[in-house]
PDB file of C-alpha atoms in Angstrom:
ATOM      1  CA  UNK A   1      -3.656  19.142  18.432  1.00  0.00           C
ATOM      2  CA  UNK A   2      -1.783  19.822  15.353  1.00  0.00           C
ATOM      3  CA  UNK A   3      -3.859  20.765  12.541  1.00  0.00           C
ATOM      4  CA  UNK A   4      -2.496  22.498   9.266  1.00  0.00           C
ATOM      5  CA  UNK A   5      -4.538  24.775   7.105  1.00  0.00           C
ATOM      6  CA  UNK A   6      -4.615  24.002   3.463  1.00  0.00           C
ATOM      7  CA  UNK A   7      -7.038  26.285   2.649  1.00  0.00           C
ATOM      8  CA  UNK A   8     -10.698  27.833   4.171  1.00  0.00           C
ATOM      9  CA  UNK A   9     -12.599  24.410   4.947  1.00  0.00           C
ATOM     10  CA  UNK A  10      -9.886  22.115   4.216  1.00  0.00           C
ATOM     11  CA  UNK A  11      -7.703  21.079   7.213  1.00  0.00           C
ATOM     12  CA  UNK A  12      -5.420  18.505   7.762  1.00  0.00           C
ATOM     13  CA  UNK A  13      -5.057  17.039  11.593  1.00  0.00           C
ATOM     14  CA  UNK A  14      -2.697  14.910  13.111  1.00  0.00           C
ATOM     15  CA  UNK A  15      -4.230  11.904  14.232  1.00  0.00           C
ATOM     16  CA  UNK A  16      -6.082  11.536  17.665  1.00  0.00           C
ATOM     17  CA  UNK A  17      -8.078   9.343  19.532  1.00  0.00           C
ATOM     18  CA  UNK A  18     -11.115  11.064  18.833  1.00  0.00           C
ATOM     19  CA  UNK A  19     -10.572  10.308  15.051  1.00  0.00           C
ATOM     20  CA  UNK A  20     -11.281   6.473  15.868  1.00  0.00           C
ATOM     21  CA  UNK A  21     -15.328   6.662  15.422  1.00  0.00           C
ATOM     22  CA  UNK A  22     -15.268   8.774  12.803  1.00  0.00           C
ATOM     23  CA  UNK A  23     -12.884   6.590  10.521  1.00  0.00           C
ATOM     24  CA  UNK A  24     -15.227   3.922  11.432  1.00  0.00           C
ATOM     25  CA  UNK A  25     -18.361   5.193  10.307  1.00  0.00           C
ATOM     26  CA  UNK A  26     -16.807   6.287   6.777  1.00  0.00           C
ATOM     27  CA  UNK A  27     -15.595   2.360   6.344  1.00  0.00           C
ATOM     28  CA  UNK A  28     -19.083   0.914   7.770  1.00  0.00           C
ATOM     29  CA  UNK A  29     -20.610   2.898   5.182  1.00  0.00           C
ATOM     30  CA  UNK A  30     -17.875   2.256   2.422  1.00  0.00           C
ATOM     31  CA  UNK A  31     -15.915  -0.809   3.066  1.00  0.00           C
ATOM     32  CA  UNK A  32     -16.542  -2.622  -0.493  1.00  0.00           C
ATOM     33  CA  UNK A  33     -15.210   0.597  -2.434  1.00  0.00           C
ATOM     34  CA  UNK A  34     -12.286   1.306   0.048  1.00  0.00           C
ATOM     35  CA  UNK A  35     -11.745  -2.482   0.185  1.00  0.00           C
ATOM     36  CA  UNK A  36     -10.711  -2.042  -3.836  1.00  0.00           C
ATOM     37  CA  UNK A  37      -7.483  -0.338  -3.503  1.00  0.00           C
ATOM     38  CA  UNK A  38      -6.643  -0.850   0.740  1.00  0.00           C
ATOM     39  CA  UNK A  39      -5.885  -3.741   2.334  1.00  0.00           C
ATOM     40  CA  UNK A  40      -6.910  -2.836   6.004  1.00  0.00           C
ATOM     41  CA  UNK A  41     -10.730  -2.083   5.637  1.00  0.00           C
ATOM     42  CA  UNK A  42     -11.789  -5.687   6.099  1.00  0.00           C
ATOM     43  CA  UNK A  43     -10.626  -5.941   9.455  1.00  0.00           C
ATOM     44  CA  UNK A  44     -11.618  -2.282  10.524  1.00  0.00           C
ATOM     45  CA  UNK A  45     -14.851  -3.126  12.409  1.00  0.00           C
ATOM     46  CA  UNK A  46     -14.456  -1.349  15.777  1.00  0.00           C
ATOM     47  CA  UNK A  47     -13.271   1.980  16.915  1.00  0.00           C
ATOM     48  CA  UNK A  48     -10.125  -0.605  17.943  1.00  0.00           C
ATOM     49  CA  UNK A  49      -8.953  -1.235  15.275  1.00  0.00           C
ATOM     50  CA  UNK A  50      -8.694   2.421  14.285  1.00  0.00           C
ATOM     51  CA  UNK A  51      -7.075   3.292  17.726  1.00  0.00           C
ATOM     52  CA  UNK A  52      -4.090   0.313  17.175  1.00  0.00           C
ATOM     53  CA  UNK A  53      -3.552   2.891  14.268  1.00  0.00           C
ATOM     54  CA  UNK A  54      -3.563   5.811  15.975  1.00  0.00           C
ATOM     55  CA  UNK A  55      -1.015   4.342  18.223  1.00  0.00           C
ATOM     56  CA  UNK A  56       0.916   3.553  15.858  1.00  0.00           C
ATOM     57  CA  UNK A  57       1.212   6.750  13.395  1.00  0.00           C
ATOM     58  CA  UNK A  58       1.767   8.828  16.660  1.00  0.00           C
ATOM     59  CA  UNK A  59       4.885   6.823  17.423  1.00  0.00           C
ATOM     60  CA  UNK A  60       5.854   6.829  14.191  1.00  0.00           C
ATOM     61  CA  UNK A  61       5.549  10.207  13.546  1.00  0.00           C
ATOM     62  CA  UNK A  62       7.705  10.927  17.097  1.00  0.00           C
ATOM     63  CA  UNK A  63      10.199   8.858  15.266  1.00  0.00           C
ATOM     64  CA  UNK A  64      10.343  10.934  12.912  1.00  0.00           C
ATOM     65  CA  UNK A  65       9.158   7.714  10.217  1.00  0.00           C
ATOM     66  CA  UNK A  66       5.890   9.184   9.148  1.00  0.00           C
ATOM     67  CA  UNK A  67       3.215  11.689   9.624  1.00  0.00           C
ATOM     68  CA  UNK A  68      -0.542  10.436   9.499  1.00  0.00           C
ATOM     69  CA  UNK A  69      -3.255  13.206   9.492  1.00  0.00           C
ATOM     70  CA  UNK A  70      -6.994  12.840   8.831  1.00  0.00           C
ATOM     71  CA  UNK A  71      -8.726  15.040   6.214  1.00  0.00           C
ATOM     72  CA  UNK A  72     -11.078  17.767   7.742  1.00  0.00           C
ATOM     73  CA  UNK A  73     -13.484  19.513   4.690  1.00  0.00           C
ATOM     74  CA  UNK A  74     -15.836  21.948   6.252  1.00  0.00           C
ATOM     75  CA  UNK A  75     -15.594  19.886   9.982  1.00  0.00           C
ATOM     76  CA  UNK A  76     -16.266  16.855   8.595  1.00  0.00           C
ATOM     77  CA  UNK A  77     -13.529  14.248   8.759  1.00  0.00           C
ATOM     78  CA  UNK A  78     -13.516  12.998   5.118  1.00  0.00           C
ATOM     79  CA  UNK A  79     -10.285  10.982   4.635  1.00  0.00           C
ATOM     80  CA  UNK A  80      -6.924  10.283   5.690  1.00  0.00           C
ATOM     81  CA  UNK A  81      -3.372  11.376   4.089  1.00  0.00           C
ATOM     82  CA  UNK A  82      -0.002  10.837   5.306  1.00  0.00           C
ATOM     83  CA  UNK A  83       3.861  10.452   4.676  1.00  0.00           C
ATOM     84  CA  UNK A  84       3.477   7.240   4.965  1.00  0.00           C
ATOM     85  CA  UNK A  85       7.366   6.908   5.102  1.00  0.00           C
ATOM     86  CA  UNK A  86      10.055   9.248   5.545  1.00  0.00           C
ATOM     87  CA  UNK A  87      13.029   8.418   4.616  1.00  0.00           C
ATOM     88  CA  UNK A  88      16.221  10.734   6.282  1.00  0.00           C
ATOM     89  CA  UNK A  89      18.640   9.038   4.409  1.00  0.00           C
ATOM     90  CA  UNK A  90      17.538   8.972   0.745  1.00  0.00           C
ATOM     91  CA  UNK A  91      15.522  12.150   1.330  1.00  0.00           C
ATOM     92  CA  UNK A  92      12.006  10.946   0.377  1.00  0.00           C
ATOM     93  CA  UNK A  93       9.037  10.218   1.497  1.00  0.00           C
ATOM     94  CA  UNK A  94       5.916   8.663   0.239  1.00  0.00           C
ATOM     95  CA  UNK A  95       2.594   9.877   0.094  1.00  0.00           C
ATOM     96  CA  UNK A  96      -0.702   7.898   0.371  1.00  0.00           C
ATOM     97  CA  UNK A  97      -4.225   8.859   0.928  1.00  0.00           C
ATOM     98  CA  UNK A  98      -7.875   7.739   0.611  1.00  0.00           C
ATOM     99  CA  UNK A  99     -11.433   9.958   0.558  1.00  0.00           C
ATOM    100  CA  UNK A 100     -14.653   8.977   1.182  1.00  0.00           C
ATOM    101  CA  UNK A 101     -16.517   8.294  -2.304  1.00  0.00           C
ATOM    102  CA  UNK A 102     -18.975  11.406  -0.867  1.00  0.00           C
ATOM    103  CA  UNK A 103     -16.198  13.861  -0.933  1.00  0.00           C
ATOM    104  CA  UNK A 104     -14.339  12.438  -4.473  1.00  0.00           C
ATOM    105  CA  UNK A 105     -13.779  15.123  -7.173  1.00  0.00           C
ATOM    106  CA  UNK A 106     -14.138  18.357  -5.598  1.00  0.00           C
ATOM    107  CA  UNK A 107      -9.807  18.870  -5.614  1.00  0.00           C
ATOM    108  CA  UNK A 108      -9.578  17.825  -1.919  1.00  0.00           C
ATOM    109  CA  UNK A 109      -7.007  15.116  -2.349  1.00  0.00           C
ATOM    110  CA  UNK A 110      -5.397  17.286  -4.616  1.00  0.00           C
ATOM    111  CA  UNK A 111      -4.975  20.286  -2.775  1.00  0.00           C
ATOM    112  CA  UNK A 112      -4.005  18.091   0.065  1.00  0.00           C
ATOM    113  CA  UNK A 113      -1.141  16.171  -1.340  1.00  0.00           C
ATOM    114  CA  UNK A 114      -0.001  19.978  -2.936  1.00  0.00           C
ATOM    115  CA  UNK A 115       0.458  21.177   0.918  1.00  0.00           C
ATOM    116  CA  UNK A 116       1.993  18.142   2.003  1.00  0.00           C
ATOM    117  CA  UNK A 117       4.600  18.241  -1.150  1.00  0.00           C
ATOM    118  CA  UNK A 118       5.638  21.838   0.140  1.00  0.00           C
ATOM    119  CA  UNK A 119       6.094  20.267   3.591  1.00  0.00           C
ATOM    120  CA  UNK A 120       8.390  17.858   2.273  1.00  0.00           C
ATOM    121  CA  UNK A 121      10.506  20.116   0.083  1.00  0.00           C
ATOM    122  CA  UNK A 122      10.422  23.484   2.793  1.00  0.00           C
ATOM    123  CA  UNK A 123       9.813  22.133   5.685  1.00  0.00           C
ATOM    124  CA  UNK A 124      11.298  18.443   5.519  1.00  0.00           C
ATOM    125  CA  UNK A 125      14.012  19.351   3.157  1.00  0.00           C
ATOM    126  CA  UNK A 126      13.482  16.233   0.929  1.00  0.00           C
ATOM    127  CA  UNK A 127      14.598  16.130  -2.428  1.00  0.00           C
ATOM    128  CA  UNK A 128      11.681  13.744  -3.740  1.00  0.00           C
ATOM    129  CA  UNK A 129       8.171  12.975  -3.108  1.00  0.00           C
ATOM    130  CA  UNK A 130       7.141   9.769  -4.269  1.00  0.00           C
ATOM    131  CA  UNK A 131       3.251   8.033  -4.716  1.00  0.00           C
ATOM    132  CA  UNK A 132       2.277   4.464  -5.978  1.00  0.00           C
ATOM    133  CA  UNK A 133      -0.860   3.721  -7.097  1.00  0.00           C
ATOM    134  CA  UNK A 134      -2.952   0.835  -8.270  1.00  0.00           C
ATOM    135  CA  UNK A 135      -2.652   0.599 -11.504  1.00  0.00           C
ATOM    136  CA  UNK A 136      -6.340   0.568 -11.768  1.00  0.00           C
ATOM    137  CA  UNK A 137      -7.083   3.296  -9.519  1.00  0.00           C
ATOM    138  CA  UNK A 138      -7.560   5.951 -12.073  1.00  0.00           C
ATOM    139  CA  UNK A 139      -8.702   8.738 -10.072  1.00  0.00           C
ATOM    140  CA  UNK A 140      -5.614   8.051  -7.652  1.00  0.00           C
ATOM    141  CA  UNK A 141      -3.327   8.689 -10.635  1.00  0.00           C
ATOM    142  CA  UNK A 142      -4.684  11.442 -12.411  1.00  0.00           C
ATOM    143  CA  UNK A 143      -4.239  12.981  -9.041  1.00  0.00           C
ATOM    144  CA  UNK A 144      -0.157  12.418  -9.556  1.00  0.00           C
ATOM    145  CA  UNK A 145      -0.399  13.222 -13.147  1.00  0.00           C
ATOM    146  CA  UNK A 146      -2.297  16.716 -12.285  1.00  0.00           C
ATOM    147  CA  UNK A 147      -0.069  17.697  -9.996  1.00  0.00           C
ATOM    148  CA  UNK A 148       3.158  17.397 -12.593  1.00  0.00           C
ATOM    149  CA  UNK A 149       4.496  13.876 -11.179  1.00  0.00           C
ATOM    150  CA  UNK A 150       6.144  11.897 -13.589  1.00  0.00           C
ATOM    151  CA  UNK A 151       5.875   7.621 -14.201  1.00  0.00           C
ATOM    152  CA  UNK A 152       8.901   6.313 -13.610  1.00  0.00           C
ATOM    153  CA  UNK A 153       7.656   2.619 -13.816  1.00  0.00           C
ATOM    154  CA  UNK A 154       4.871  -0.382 -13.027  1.00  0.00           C
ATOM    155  CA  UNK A 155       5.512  -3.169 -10.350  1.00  0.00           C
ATOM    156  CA  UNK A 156       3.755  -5.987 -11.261  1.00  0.00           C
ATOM    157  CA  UNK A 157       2.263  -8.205  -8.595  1.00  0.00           C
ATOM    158  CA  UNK A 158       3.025  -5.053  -5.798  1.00  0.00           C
ATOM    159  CA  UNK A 159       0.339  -5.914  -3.616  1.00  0.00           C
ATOM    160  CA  UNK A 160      -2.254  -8.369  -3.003  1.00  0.00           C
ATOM    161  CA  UNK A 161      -5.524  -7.036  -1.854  1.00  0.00           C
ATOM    162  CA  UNK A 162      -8.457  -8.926  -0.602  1.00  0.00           C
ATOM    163  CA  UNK A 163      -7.419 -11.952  -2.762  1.00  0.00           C
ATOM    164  CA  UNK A 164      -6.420  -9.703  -6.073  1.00  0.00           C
ATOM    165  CA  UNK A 165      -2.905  -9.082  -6.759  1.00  0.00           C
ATOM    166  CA  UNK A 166      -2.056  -5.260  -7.990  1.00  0.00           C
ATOM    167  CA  UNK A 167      -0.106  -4.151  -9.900  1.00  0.00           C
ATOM    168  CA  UNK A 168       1.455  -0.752  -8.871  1.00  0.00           C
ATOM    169  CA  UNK A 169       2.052   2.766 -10.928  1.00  0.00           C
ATOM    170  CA  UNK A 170       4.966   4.430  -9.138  1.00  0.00           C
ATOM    171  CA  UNK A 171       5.052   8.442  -9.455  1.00  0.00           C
ATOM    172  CA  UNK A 172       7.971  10.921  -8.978  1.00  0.00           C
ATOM    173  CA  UNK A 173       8.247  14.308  -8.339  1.00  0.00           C
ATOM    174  CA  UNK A 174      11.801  15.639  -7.272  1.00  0.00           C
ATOM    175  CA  UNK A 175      12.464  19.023  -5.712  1.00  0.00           C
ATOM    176  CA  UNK A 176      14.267  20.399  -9.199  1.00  0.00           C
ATOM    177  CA  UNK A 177      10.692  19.657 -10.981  1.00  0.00           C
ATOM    178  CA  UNK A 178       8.282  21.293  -8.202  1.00  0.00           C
ATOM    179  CA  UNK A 179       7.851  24.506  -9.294  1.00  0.00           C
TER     180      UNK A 179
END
C-alpha cells in the first residue's frame, strides 16, 4: 500500500478497501457537520458507498486524473485529502480535503496539503496548485491563506449542497510563489 510520511504520526495512504468502515464510522458520527460543506455525506450510509469511491479514486489515480489518500494521525484514520484533479495539460491540480471535527486545529490539514503542494511542484512538475472553498468555511480558508495562497476570486452560486447554494473562494498558489 502506498503510504507517504508527512511527518512522525501523520501519514497519508492511498485509498484501500479497508478504508471503507472507517470512513463510515467518522460520517455516522459526523454527518450534519460534514454535510455543511460536502455534498456526498447524505448518501454515505454503508461501507458501499465508500467502496464505489474507492473504486473510483484507484482508477482515477491509474489514469493519472487524481490521487485520493486518507489521513492517518497516530493510526487513526482521521480524514481524507486528495488531488482531486490533475490536470497534464494546464499543469494544475486541485486540492480538497475534509477532517473529522475531533482532529480540527492541531495543523493536520495543514501540514498535509504542505506535502501534497511539494508533490505537485517536485514530483508532479505542476506549475499551480489550486483550492476552492466555501465561502463560509472559514477554517478551510485560513488553511489556504496560512499556507501563502493567494484569492484570485468568488464564484457565486458554485455549488449547491444539501438544498443551500455556495458560493466558492478560489485560492492560488503557483510554483514561482512556493517558496
Amino acid at each position: 500500500m502506498f503510504t507517504l510520511d508527512v511527518e512522525k504520526n501523520l501519514k497519508l495512504a492511498l485509498v484501500h478497501n479497508s478504508f471503507a468502515s472507517l470512513y463510515l464510522d467518522i460520517v455516522a458520527r459526523e454527518r450534519d457537520y460534514l454535510g455543511e460543506w460536502l455534498a456526498w455525506p447524505p448518501y454515505a450510509h454503508d461501507d458501499g458507498f465508500f467502496l464505489n469511491f474507492i473504486s473510483r479514486s484507484l482508477h482515477d489515480y491509474a489514469d493519472g486524473k487524481s490521487l485520493v489518500c486518507a489521513i492517518f494521525y497516530n493510526e487513526t484514520l482521521v480524514g481524507n485529502i486528495s488531488f482531486n484533479s490533475i490536470d497534464h495539460d494546464l499543469k494544475k491540480v486541485d486540492i480538497g480535503y475534509w477532517i473529522s471535527t475531533d482532529y480540527q486545529g492541531k495543523g493536520i490539514v495543514s501540514k498535509c496539503v504542505t506535502k501534497l503542494i511539494t508533490m505537485a511542484f517536485t514530483d508532479f512538475d505542476m506549475e499551480k496548485v489550486q483550492i476552492s472553498a466555501a465561502v463560509d468555511n472559514q477554517p478551510s480558508r485560513r488553511v489556504c491563506e496560512r499556507l501563502g495562497f493567494k484569492l484570485e476570486g468568488i464564484i457565486t452560486r458554485a455549488e449547491k449542497i444539501n438544498e443551500h447554494v455556495l458560493d466558492h473562494a478560489i485560492y492560488g498558489l503557483s510554483r514561482a510563489e512556493w517558496h
